[in-house]
Amino acid sequence: MASIWKAACRAWGMHPGDRLRFALIQGVFRLMAWAPLLFLCKPALRPLALISLPLMVILLLFRQNAAASVQAALEGDGMCTPLLLDLSDWKQRLAIAMKQAGLILLWALPCLAATGFLYAAFTGLTDAFSLIIALRNLGGGETVRGISLAIWMYLMTFLPLMFGLAYHSWVRHAFVLGQPLTGEQKMILGHRWLLIRAQLMGLVTMLPFLIAAFFISRSFVSALVHALKHITSGAVFPQPNVSLLLVGAAYILLYLPLMPLRKLLVGAAVRSLMEDRSGNAD
């Protein structure tokens, strides 16, 4: 793992301006794909949120291109190369991306189910008094404790999704390095833990953003808990508008500059694995 970390850090330290442009382009692609979901906040505009679906397909395609740019950076080139916007062989790249998206969607089912339940609960589709009683029962008679447990249970549903993302992230890098579409699972037999460790190392780059997001959202969560405790007396639920803006700013300032390093770690791990297999074959 030390050699993988060194290779990723060496590539991350080269061409800083190029690396920043890569991060900004990646951020813009993500923003374009996810921004239409904000239409869900207004009932009259909710159908417009479907615009996000074709944009997400385009995002999947450019994630394949990002893997090619990462591998170029590991070879000494800049990260913001023409490969990032390359549309040649797009059908095969999109096929890989859609396959991986389908697999990751299975890992996301617990999170999606919990999110759907919460959406129903907070838009009046579930009786508010029944919700309070359920939270109180969950907390052993204490509403606040029940709310805290419910929040932690919801956050736990993200763990399978995060694991799925880590487990499948290597495929696009392997394709760039010449691994055919078929038989990719055989390539990682006995080496899954190496790829997962590379992802876990990459999570270190998210710590500054996650810490900032925790402190930013703490006041909103406190206001939400207060509103739930006094829902029977007509308490108004807080709006997360300011908190979301601050979290977005923290994402741009604290995570985007480090995001290329996380991708380089995964790319370096896959490159190391394929080089070892090539050496053993010789």
mmCIF file of N, CA and C in Angstrom, residues 181-243:
data_model
loop_
_atom_site.group_PDB
_atom_site.id
_atom_site.type_symbol
_atom_site.label_atom_id
_atom_site.label_comp_id
_atom_site.label_asym_id
_atom_site.label_seq_id
_atom_site.Cartn_x
_atom_site.Cartn_y
_atom_site.Cartn_z
ATOM 1 N N LEU A 181 -14.300 -6.399 -21.066
ATOM 2 C CA LEU A 181 -15.554 -6.324 -20.321
ATOM 3 C C LEU A 181 -15.875 -7.624 -19.602
ATOM 4 N N THR A 182 -15.561 -8.757 -20.224
ATOM 5 C CA THR A 182 -15.869 -10.053 -19.627
ATOM 6 C C THR A 182 -14.710 -10.514 -18.764
ATOM 7 N N GLY A 183 -15.043 -11.204 -17.692
ATOM 8 C CA GLY A 183 -14.014 -11.784 -16.840
ATOM 9 C C GLY A 183 -13.374 -10.811 -15.879
ATOM 10 N N GLU A 184 -13.993 -9.641 -15.677
ATOM 11 C CA GLU A 184 -13.350 -8.670 -14.804
ATOM 12 C C GLU A 184 -13.314 -9.137 -13.352
ATOM 13 N N GLN A 185 -14.289 -9.987 -12.967
ATOM 14 C CA GLN A 185 -14.291 -10.455 -11.586
ATOM 15 C C GLN A 185 -13.095 -11.364 -11.298
ATOM 16 N N LYS A 186 -12.660 -12.135 -12.322
ATOM 17 C CA LYS A 186 -11.505 -13.010 -12.120
ATOM 18 C C LYS A 186 -10.250 -12.204 -11.830
ATOM 19 N N MET A 187 -10.206 -10.999 -12.372
ATOM 20 C CA MET A 187 -9.018 -10.172 -12.212
ATOM 21 C C MET A 187 -8.740 -9.839 -10.754
ATOM 22 N N ILE A 188 -9.790 -9.674 -9.948
ATOM 23 C CA ILE A 188 -9.591 -9.207 -8.578
ATOM 24 C C ILE A 188 -9.707 -10.324 -7.549
ATOM 25 N N LEU A 189 -9.795 -11.574 -8.005
ATOM 26 C CA LEU A 189 -9.860 -12.677 -7.050
ATOM 27 C C LEU A 189 -8.645 -12.637 -6.134
ATOM 28 N N GLY A 190 -8.898 -12.585 -4.849
ATOM 29 C CA GLY A 190 -7.808 -12.515 -3.890
ATOM 30 C C GLY A 190 -7.251 -11.122 -3.670
ATOM 31 N N HIS A 191 -7.774 -10.128 -4.386
ATOM 32 C CA HIS A 191 -7.232 -8.776 -4.287
ATOM 33 C C HIS A 191 -8.303 -7.748 -3.932
ATOM 34 N N ARG A 192 -9.486 -8.178 -3.571
ATOM 35 C CA ARG A 192 -10.552 -7.223 -3.267
ATOM 36 C C ARG A 192 -10.178 -6.321 -2.103
ATOM 37 N N TRP A 193 -9.509 -6.906 -1.099
ATOM 38 C CA TRP A 193 -9.170 -6.125 0.080
ATOM 39 C C TRP A 193 -8.203 -5.000 -0.263
ATOM 40 N N LEU A 194 -7.312 -5.227 -1.239
ATOM 41 C CA LEU A 194 -6.400 -4.176 -1.674
ATOM 42 C C LEU A 194 -7.171 -2.977 -2.225
ATOM 43 N N LEU A 195 -8.169 -3.243 -3.059
ATOM 44 C CA LEU A 195 -8.946 -2.168 -3.661
ATOM 45 C C LEU A 195 -9.805 -1.446 -2.628
ATOM 46 N N ILE A 196 -10.346 -2.203 -1.688
ATOM 47 C CA ILE A 196 -11.154 -1.575 -0.637
ATOM 48 C C ILE A 196 -10.279 -0.717 0.274
ATOM 49 N N ARG A 197 -9.062 -1.192 0.571
ATOM 50 C CA ARG A 197 -8.151 -0.393 1.387
ATOM 51 C C ARG A 197 -7.776 0.908 0.688
ATOM 52 N N ALA A 198 -7.609 0.846 -0.626
ATOM 53 C CA ALA A 198 -7.311 2.071 -1.376
ATOM 54 C C ALA A 198 -8.458 3.071 -1.254
ATOM 55 N N GLN A 199 -9.695 2.566 -1.298
ATOM 56 C CA GLN A 199 -10.841 3.454 -1.119
ATOM 57 C C GLN A 199 -10.891 4.021 0.291
ATOM 58 N N LEU A 200 -10.603 3.185 1.282
ATOM 59 C CA LEU A 200 -10.616 3.657 2.665
ATOM 60 C C LEU A 200 -9.551 4.728 2.878
ATOM 61 N N MET A 201 -8.386 4.552 2.258
ATOM 62 C CA MET A 201 -7.358 5.578 2.328
ATOM 63 C C MET A 201 -7.857 6.871 1.687
ATOM 64 N N GLY A 202 -8.607 6.725 0.584
ATOM 65 C CA GLY A 202 -9.137 7.898 -0.096
ATOM 66 C C GLY A 202 -10.147 8.660 0.736
ATOM 67 N N LEU A 203 -10.818 7.970 1.668
ATOM 68 C CA LEU A 203 -11.797 8.639 2.513
ATOM 69 C C LEU A 203 -11.160 9.696 3.410
ATOM 70 N N VAL A 204 -9.848 9.567 3.641
ATOM 71 C CA VAL A 204 -9.152 10.581 4.441
ATOM 72 C C VAL A 204 -9.298 11.955 3.801
ATOM 73 N N THR A 205 -9.358 11.995 2.470
ATOM 74 C CA THR A 205 -9.485 13.279 1.777
ATOM 75 C C THR A 205 -10.833 13.938 2.041
ATOM 76 N N MET A 206 -11.813 13.170 2.508
ATOM 77 C CA MET A 206 -13.141 13.718 2.761
ATOM 78 C C MET A 206 -13.306 14.237 4.181
ATOM 79 N N LEU A 207 -12.346 13.933 5.063
ATOM 80 C CA LEU A 207 -12.510 14.288 6.472
ATOM 81 C C LEU A 207 -12.713 15.789 6.698
ATOM 82 N N PRO A 208 -11.915 16.687 6.082
ATOM 83 C CA PRO A 208 -12.159 18.114 6.324
ATOM 84 C C PRO A 208 -13.585 18.542 5.968
ATOM 85 N N PHE A 209 -14.089 18.045 4.830
ATOM 86 C CA PHE A 209 -15.451 18.396 4.428
ATOM 87 C C PHE A 209 -16.477 17.798 5.384
ATOM 88 N N LEU A 210 -16.299 16.539 5.774
ATOM 89 C CA LEU A 210 -17.271 15.883 6.647
ATOM 90 C C LEU A 210 -17.324 16.559 8.018
ATOM 91 N N ILE A 211 -16.167 16.971 8.535
ATOM 92 C CA ILE A 211 -16.149 17.661 9.830
ATOM 93 C C ILE A 211 -16.883 18.990 9.722
ATOM 94 N N ALA A 212 -16.614 19.727 8.642
ATOM 95 C CA ALA A 212 -17.301 21.006 8.448
ATOM 96 C C ALA A 212 -18.802 20.802 8.282
ATOM 97 N N ALA A 213 -19.200 19.792 7.501
ATOM 98 C CA ALA A 213 -20.621 19.519 7.282
ATOM 99 C C ALA A 213 -21.315 19.154 8.593
ATOM 100 N N PHE A 214 -20.608 18.440 9.469
ATOM 101 C CA PHE A 214 -21.184 18.062 10.767
ATOM 102 C C PHE A 214 -21.513 19.298 11.594
ATOM 103 N N PHE A 215 -20.563 20.224 11.694
ATOM 104 C CA PHE A 215 -20.791 21.414 12.515
ATOM 105 C C PHE A 215 -21.821 22.346 11.876
ATOM 106 N N ILE A 216 -21.849 22.391 10.535
ATOM 107 C CA ILE A 216 -22.826 23.247 9.858
ATOM 108 C C ILE A 216 -24.244 22.730 10.073
ATOM 109 N N SER A 217 -24.407 21.413 9.983
ATOM 110 C CA SER A 217 -25.753 20.830 10.069
ATOM 111 C C SER A 217 -26.230 20.649 11.503
ATOM 112 N N ARG A 218 -25.333 20.807 12.466
ATOM 113 C CA ARG A 218 -25.727 20.550 13.858
ATOM 114 C C ARG A 218 -26.845 21.475 14.314
ATOM 115 N N SER A 219 -26.772 22.758 13.946
ATOM 116 C CA SER A 219 -27.814 23.691 14.360
ATOM 117 C C SER A 219 -29.150 23.353 13.702
ATOM 118 N N PHE A 220 -29.102 22.931 12.431
ATOM 119 C CA PHE A 220 -30.343 22.562 11.752
ATOM 120 C C PHE A 220 -30.966 21.329 12.402
ATOM 121 N N VAL A 221 -30.127 20.345 12.739
ATOM 122 C CA VAL A 221 -30.642 19.128 13.379
ATOM 123 C C VAL A 221 -31.256 19.461 14.735
ATOM 124 N N SER A 222 -30.632 20.354 15.484
ATOM 125 C CA SER A 222 -31.183 20.758 16.786
ATOM 126 C C SER A 222 -32.557 21.415 16.621
ATOM 127 N N ALA A 223 -32.673 22.285 15.606
ATOM 128 C CA ALA A 223 -33.963 22.933 15.351
ATOM 129 C C ALA A 223 -35.009 21.917 14.910
ATOM 130 N N LEU A 224 -34.581 20.908 14.133
ATOM 131 C CA LEU A 224 -35.505 19.869 13.684
ATOM 132 C C LEU A 224 -35.994 19.034 14.854
ATOM 133 N N VAL A 225 -35.071 18.680 15.755
ATOM 134 C CA VAL A 225 -35.459 17.910 16.944
ATOM 135 C C VAL A 225 -36.441 18.711 17.794
ATOM 136 N N HIS A 226 -36.188 20.007 17.955
ATOM 137 C CA HIS A 226 -37.099 20.858 18.740
ATOM 138 C C HIS A 226 -38.485 20.899 18.100
ATOM 139 N N ALA A 227 -38.531 21.001 16.765
ATOM 140 C CA ALA A 227 -39.826 21.052 16.089
ATOM 141 C C ALA A 227 -40.588 19.750 16.247
ATOM 142 N N LEU A 228 -39.864 18.618 16.181
ATOM 143 C CA LEU A 228 -40.527 17.321 16.343
ATOM 144 C C LEU A 228 -41.055 17.143 17.761
ATOM 145 N N LYS A 229 -40.321 17.657 18.746
ATOM 146 C CA LYS A 229 -40.777 17.539 20.134
ATOM 147 C C LYS A 229 -42.047 18.339 20.378
ATOM 148 N N HIS A 230 -42.217 19.442 19.653
ATOM 149 C CA HIS A 230 -43.361 20.314 19.883
ATOM 150 C C HIS A 230 -44.315 20.328 18.692
ATOM 151 N N ILE A 231 -44.352 19.239 17.971
ATOM 152 C CA ILE A 231 -45.189 19.205 16.772
ATOM 153 C C ILE A 231 -46.668 19.322 17.114
ATOM 154 N N THR A 232 -47.034 18.823 18.288
ATOM 155 C CA THR A 232 -48.451 18.876 18.669
ATOM 156 C C THR A 232 -48.907 20.296 18.988
ATOM 157 N N SER A 233 -47.958 21.192 19.258
ATOM 158 C CA SER A 233 -48.319 22.580 19.561
ATOM 159 C C SER A 233 -48.133 23.488 18.357
ATOM 160 N N GLY A 234 -48.026 22.892 17.179
ATOM 161 C CA GLY A 234 -47.949 23.674 15.941
ATOM 162 C C GLY A 234 -46.581 24.213 15.602
ATOM 163 N N ALA A 235 -45.511 23.526 16.040
ATOM 164 C CA ALA A 235 -44.156 23.982 15.729
ATOM 165 C C ALA A 235 -43.909 23.911 14.224
ATOM 166 N N VAL A 236 -43.122 24.851 13.729
ATOM 167 C CA VAL A 236 -42.808 24.925 12.302
ATOM 168 C C VAL A 236 -41.473 24.233 12.052
ATOM 169 N N PHE A 237 -41.449 23.367 11.053
ATOM 170 C CA PHE A 237 -40.203 22.679 10.725
ATOM 171 C C PHE A 237 -39.218 23.657 10.085
ATOM 172 N N PRO A 238 -37.950 23.588 10.474
ATOM 173 C CA PRO A 238 -36.948 24.505 9.908
ATOM 174 C C PRO A 238 -36.647 24.166 8.456
ATOM 175 N N GLN A 239 -36.262 25.168 7.698
ATOM 176 C CA GLN A 239 -35.858 24.981 6.309
ATOM 177 C C GLN A 239 -34.332 24.910 6.228
ATOM 178 N N PRO A 240 -33.802 23.923 5.508
ATOM 179 C CA PRO A 240 -32.344 23.736 5.495
ATOM 180 C C PRO A 240 -31.622 24.576 4.449
ATOM 181 N N ASN A 241 -32.246 25.647 3.951
ATOM 182 C CA ASN A 241 -31.674 26.390 2.827
ATOM 183 C C ASN A 241 -30.265 26.900 3.116
ATOM 184 N N VAL A 242 -30.098 27.618 4.235
ATOM 185 C CA VAL A 242 -28.787 28.189 4.559
ATOM 186 C C VAL A 242 -27.774 27.086 4.816
ATOM 187 N N SER A 243 -28.206 26.057 5.551
ATOM 188 C CA SER A 243 -27.293 24.950 5.842
ATOM 189 C C SER A 243 -26.822 24.273 4.567
#
